[in-house]
Short mmCIF file of C-alpha atoms in Angstrom, two decimals:
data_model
loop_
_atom_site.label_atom_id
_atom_site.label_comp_id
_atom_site.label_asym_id
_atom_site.label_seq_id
_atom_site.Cartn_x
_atom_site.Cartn_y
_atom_site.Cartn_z
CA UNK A 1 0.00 0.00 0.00
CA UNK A 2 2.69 2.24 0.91
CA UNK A 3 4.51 1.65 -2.57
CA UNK A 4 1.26 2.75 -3.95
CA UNK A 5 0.88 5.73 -2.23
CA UNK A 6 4.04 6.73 -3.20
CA UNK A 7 3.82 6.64 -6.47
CA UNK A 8 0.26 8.87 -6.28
CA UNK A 9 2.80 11.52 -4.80
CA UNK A 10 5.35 11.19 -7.40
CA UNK A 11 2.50 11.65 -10.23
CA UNK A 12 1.00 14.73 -8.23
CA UNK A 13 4.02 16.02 -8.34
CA UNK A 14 5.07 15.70 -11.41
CA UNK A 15 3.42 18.32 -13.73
CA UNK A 16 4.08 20.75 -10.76
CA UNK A 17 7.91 21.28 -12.79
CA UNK A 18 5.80 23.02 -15.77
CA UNK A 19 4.37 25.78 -13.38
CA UNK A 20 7.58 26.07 -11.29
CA UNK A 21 9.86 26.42 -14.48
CA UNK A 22 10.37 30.42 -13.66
CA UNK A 23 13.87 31.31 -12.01
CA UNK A 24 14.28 32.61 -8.73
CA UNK A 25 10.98 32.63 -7.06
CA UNK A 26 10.98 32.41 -3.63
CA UNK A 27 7.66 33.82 -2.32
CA UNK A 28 5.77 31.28 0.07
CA UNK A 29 8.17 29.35 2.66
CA UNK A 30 7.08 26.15 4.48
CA UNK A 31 8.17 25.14 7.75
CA UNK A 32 7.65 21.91 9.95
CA UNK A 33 6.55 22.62 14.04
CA UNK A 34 7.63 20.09 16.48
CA UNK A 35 6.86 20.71 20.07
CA UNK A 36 6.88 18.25 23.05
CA UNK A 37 3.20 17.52 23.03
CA UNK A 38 2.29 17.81 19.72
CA UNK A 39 3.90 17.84 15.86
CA UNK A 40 2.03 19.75 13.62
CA UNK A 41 2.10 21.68 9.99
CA UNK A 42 2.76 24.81 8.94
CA UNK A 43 2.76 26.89 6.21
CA UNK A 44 3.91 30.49 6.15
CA UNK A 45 2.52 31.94 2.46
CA UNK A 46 3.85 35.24 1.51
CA UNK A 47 2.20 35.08 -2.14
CA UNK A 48 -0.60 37.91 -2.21
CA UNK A 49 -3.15 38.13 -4.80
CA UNK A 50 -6.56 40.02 -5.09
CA UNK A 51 -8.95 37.66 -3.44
CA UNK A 52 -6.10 35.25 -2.01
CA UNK A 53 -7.00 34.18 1.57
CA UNK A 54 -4.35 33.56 4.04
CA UNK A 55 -4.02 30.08 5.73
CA UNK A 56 -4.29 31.49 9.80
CA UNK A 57 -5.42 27.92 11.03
CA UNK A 58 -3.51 27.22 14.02
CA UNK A 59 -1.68 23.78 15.23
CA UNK A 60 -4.78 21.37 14.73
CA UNK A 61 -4.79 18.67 16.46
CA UNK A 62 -2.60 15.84 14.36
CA UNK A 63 -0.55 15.96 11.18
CA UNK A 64 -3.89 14.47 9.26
CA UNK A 65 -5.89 16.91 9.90
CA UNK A 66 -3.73 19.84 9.07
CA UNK A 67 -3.00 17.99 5.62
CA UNK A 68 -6.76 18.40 4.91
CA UNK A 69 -7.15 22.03 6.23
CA UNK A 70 -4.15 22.87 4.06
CA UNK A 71 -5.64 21.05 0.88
CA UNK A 72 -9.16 22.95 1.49
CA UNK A 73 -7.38 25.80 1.73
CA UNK A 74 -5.34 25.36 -1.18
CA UNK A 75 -8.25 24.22 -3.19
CA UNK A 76 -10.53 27.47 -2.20
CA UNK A 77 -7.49 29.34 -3.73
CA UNK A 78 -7.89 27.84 -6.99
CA UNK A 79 -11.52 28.27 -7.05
CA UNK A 80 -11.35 32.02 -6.67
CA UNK A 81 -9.97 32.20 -10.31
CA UNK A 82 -13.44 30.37 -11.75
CA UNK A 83 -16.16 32.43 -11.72
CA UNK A 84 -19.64 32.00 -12.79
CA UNK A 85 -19.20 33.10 -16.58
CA UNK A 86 -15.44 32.47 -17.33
CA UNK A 87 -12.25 31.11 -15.97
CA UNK A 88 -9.84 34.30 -14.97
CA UNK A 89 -6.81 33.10 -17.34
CA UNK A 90 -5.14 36.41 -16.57
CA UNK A 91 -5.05 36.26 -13.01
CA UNK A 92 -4.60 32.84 -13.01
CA UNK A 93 -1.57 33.10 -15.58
CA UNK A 94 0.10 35.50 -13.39
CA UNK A 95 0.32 33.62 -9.98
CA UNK A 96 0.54 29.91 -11.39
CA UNK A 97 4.32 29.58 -10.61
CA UNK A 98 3.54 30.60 -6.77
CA UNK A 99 0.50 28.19 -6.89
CA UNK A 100 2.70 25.12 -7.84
CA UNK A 101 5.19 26.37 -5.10
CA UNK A 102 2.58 26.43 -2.67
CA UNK A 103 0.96 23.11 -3.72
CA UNK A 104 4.64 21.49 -3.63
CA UNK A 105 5.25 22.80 -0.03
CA UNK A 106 1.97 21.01 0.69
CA UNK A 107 2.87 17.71 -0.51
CA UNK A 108 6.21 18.06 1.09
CA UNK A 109 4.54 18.53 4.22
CA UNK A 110 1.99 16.77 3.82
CA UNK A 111 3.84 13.22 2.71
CA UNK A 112 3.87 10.90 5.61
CA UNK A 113 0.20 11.41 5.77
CA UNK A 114 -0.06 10.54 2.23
CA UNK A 115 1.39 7.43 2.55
CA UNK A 116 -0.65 6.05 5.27
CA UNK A 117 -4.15 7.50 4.61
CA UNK A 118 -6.17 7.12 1.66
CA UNK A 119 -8.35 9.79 2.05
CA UNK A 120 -5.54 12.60 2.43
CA UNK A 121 -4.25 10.51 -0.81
CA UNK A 122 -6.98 10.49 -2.81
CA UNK A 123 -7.55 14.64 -1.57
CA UNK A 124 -4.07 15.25 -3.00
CA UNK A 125 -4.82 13.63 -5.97
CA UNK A 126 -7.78 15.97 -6.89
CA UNK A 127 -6.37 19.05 -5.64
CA UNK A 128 -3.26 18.38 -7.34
CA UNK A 129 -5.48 17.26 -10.44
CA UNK A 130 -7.15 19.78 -10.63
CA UNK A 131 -4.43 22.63 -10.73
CA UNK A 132 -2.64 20.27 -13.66
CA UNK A 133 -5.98 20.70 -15.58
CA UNK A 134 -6.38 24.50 -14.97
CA UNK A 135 -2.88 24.53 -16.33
CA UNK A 136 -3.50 22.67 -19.41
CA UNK A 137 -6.72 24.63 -20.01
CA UNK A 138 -4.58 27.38 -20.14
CA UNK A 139 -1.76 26.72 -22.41
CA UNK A 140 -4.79 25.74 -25.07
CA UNK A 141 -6.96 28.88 -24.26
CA UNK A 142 -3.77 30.69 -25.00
CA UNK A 143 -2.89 29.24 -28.18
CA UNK A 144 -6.38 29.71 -29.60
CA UNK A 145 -6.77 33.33 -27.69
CA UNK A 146 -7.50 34.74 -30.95
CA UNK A 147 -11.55 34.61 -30.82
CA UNK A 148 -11.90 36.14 -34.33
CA UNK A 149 -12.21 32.89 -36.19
CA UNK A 150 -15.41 30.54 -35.70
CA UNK A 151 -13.52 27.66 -34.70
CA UNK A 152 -11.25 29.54 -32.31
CA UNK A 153 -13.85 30.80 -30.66
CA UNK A 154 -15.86 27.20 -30.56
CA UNK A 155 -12.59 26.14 -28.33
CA UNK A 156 -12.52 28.72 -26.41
CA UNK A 157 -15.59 28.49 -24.96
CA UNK A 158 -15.80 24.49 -25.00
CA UNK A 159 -12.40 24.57 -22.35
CA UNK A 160 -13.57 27.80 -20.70
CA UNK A 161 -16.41 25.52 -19.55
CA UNK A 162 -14.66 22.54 -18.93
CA UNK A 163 -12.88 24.47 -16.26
CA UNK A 164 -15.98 26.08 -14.63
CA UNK A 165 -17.19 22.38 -14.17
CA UNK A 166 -14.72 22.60 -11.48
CA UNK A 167 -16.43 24.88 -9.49
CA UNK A 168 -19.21 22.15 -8.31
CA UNK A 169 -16.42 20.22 -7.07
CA UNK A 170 -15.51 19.82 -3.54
CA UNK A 171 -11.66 19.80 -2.26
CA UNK A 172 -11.91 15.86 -2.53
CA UNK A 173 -13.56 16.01 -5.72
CA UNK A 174 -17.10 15.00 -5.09
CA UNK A 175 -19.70 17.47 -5.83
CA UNK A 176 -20.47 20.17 -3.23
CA UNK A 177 -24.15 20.15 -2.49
CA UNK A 178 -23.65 23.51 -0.65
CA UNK A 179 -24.30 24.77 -4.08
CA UNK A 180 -27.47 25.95 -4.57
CA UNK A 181 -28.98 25.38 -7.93
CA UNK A 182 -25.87 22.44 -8.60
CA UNK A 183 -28.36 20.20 -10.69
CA UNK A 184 -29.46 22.81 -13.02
CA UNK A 185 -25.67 23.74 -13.54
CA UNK A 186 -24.63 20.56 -14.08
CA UNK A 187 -27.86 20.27 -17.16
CA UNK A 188 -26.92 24.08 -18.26
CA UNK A 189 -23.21 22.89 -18.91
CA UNK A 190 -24.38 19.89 -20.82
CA UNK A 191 -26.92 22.01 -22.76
CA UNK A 192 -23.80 24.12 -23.89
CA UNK A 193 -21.68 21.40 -24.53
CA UNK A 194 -24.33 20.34 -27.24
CA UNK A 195 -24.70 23.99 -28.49
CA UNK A 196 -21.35 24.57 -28.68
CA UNK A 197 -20.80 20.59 -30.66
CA UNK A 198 -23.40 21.70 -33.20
CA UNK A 199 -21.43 24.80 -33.71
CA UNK A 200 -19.18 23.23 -34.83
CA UNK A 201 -21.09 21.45 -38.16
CA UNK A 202 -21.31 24.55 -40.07
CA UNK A 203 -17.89 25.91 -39.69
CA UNK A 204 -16.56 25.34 -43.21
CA UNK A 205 -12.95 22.97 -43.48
CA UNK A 206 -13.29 22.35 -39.70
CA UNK A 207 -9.04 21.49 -39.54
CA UNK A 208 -8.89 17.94 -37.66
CA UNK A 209 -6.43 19.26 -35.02
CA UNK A 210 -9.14 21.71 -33.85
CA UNK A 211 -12.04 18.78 -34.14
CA UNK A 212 -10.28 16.21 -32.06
CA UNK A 213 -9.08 19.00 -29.10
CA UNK A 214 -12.95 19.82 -29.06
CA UNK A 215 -13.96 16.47 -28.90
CA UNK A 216 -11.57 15.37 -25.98
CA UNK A 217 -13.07 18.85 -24.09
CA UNK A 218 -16.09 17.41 -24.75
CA UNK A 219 -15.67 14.11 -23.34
CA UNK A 220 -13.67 15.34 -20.20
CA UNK A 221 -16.22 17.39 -19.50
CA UNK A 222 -19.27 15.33 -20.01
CA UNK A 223 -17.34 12.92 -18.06
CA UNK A 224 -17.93 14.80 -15.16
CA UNK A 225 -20.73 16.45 -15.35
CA UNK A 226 -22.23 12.12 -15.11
CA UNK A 227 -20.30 11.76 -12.14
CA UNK A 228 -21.29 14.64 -10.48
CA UNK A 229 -24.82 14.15 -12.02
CA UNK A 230 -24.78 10.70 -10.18
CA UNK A 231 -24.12 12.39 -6.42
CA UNK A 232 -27.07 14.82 -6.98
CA UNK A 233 -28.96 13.69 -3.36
CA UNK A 234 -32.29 12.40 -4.28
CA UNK A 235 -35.93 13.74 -2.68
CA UNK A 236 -37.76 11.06 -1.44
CA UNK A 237 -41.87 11.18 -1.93
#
């Protein structure tokens, strides 16, 4: 189990090198607490951004539970760069290298837990998963920024979307109930997906590069929209 574990960390960690790729930047410091009664986690970020919360939690009780306060708290931070009509690329763009630096001091901190409890794991792996997405939503929504031809635009909005799907998600990747309205937009994002599909059939020479990138969106996306369809909770008569 542990070898397993280990290699979720080394695969979460992993596409953090593309976001952490710019030289010296040392903004957000992590240090490890040990005291005689208790060991706990913490991290000191010095990364300010409009909107950015700082992580005041103080010594919770056990390493475990710190790991998931940190994870929330990391996850809240990506969530403040989806909003209800678009995904802030620009704001996003600017801080990404300090977000990987942040979500690597977290999985340094954070690794013993990993490896012996699955649901700190599998909390990693989302968080972690997520951020690798927003990242790759990026890079395309950069290379097709230019929203003056049809198909351009058809991408643009198809992976704009795909991101906001994020914003139903909890920090452990289930959907977040909290939400009020969730079920109607989860069927509103599937209702564009289709718009957005049939778009698509009267753009004239449609290049295949542009077709298949829409059609793995599309997927992804509908992917899970079904999973988060299938945790709606259901009224009972």
């Amino acid at each position: 189990m542990a070898s397993k574990q280990a290699i979720i960390v080394f695969l979460c960690l992993f596409p953090i090198a593309l976001a952490a790729s710019a030289p010296n930047v040392k903004d957000s410091k992590a240090i490890h607490i040990e005291s005689k009664a208790n060991k706990t986690l913490e991290i000191l970020p010095k990364i300010e951004w409009p909107g950015r919360d700082n992580f005041t939690n103080q010594f919770s009780n056990n390493d475990t539970q710190y790991a998931e306060e940190l994870l929330e708290w990391y996850h809240n931070q990506l969530l403040s760069f989806i909003h209800e009509t678009h995904f802030d690329t620009f704001r996003f763009e600017v801080v990404m290298a300090k977000l990987s630096i942040d979500l690597s001091d977290i999985m340094n901190l954070a690794q013993e837990v990993v490896l012996h409890n699955n649901q700190v794991s599998r909390q990693l792996q989302y968080v972690a998963g997520a951020f690798d997405m927003m990242m790759r939503c990026l890079l395309i929504l950069n290379f097709y920024d230019f929203v003056g031809t049809s198909e351009n635009y058809v991408v643009n909005r198809v992976v704009d979307l795909h991101v906001r799907i994020l914003k139903l998600h909890t920090s452990h990747g289930s959907l977040n109930t909290d939400i009020k309205g969730c079920e109607d937009m989860l069927m509103g994002f599937w209702l564009n997906l289709d718009e957005w599909q049939e778009a698509l059939w009267v753009i004239p020479e449609l290049s295949l590069e542009v077709q298949t990138l829409i059609d793995e969106q599309v997927a992804q996306a509908r992917a899970r929209i079904r999973i988060l369809f299938s945790q709606i909770p259901r009224k009972h008569n």
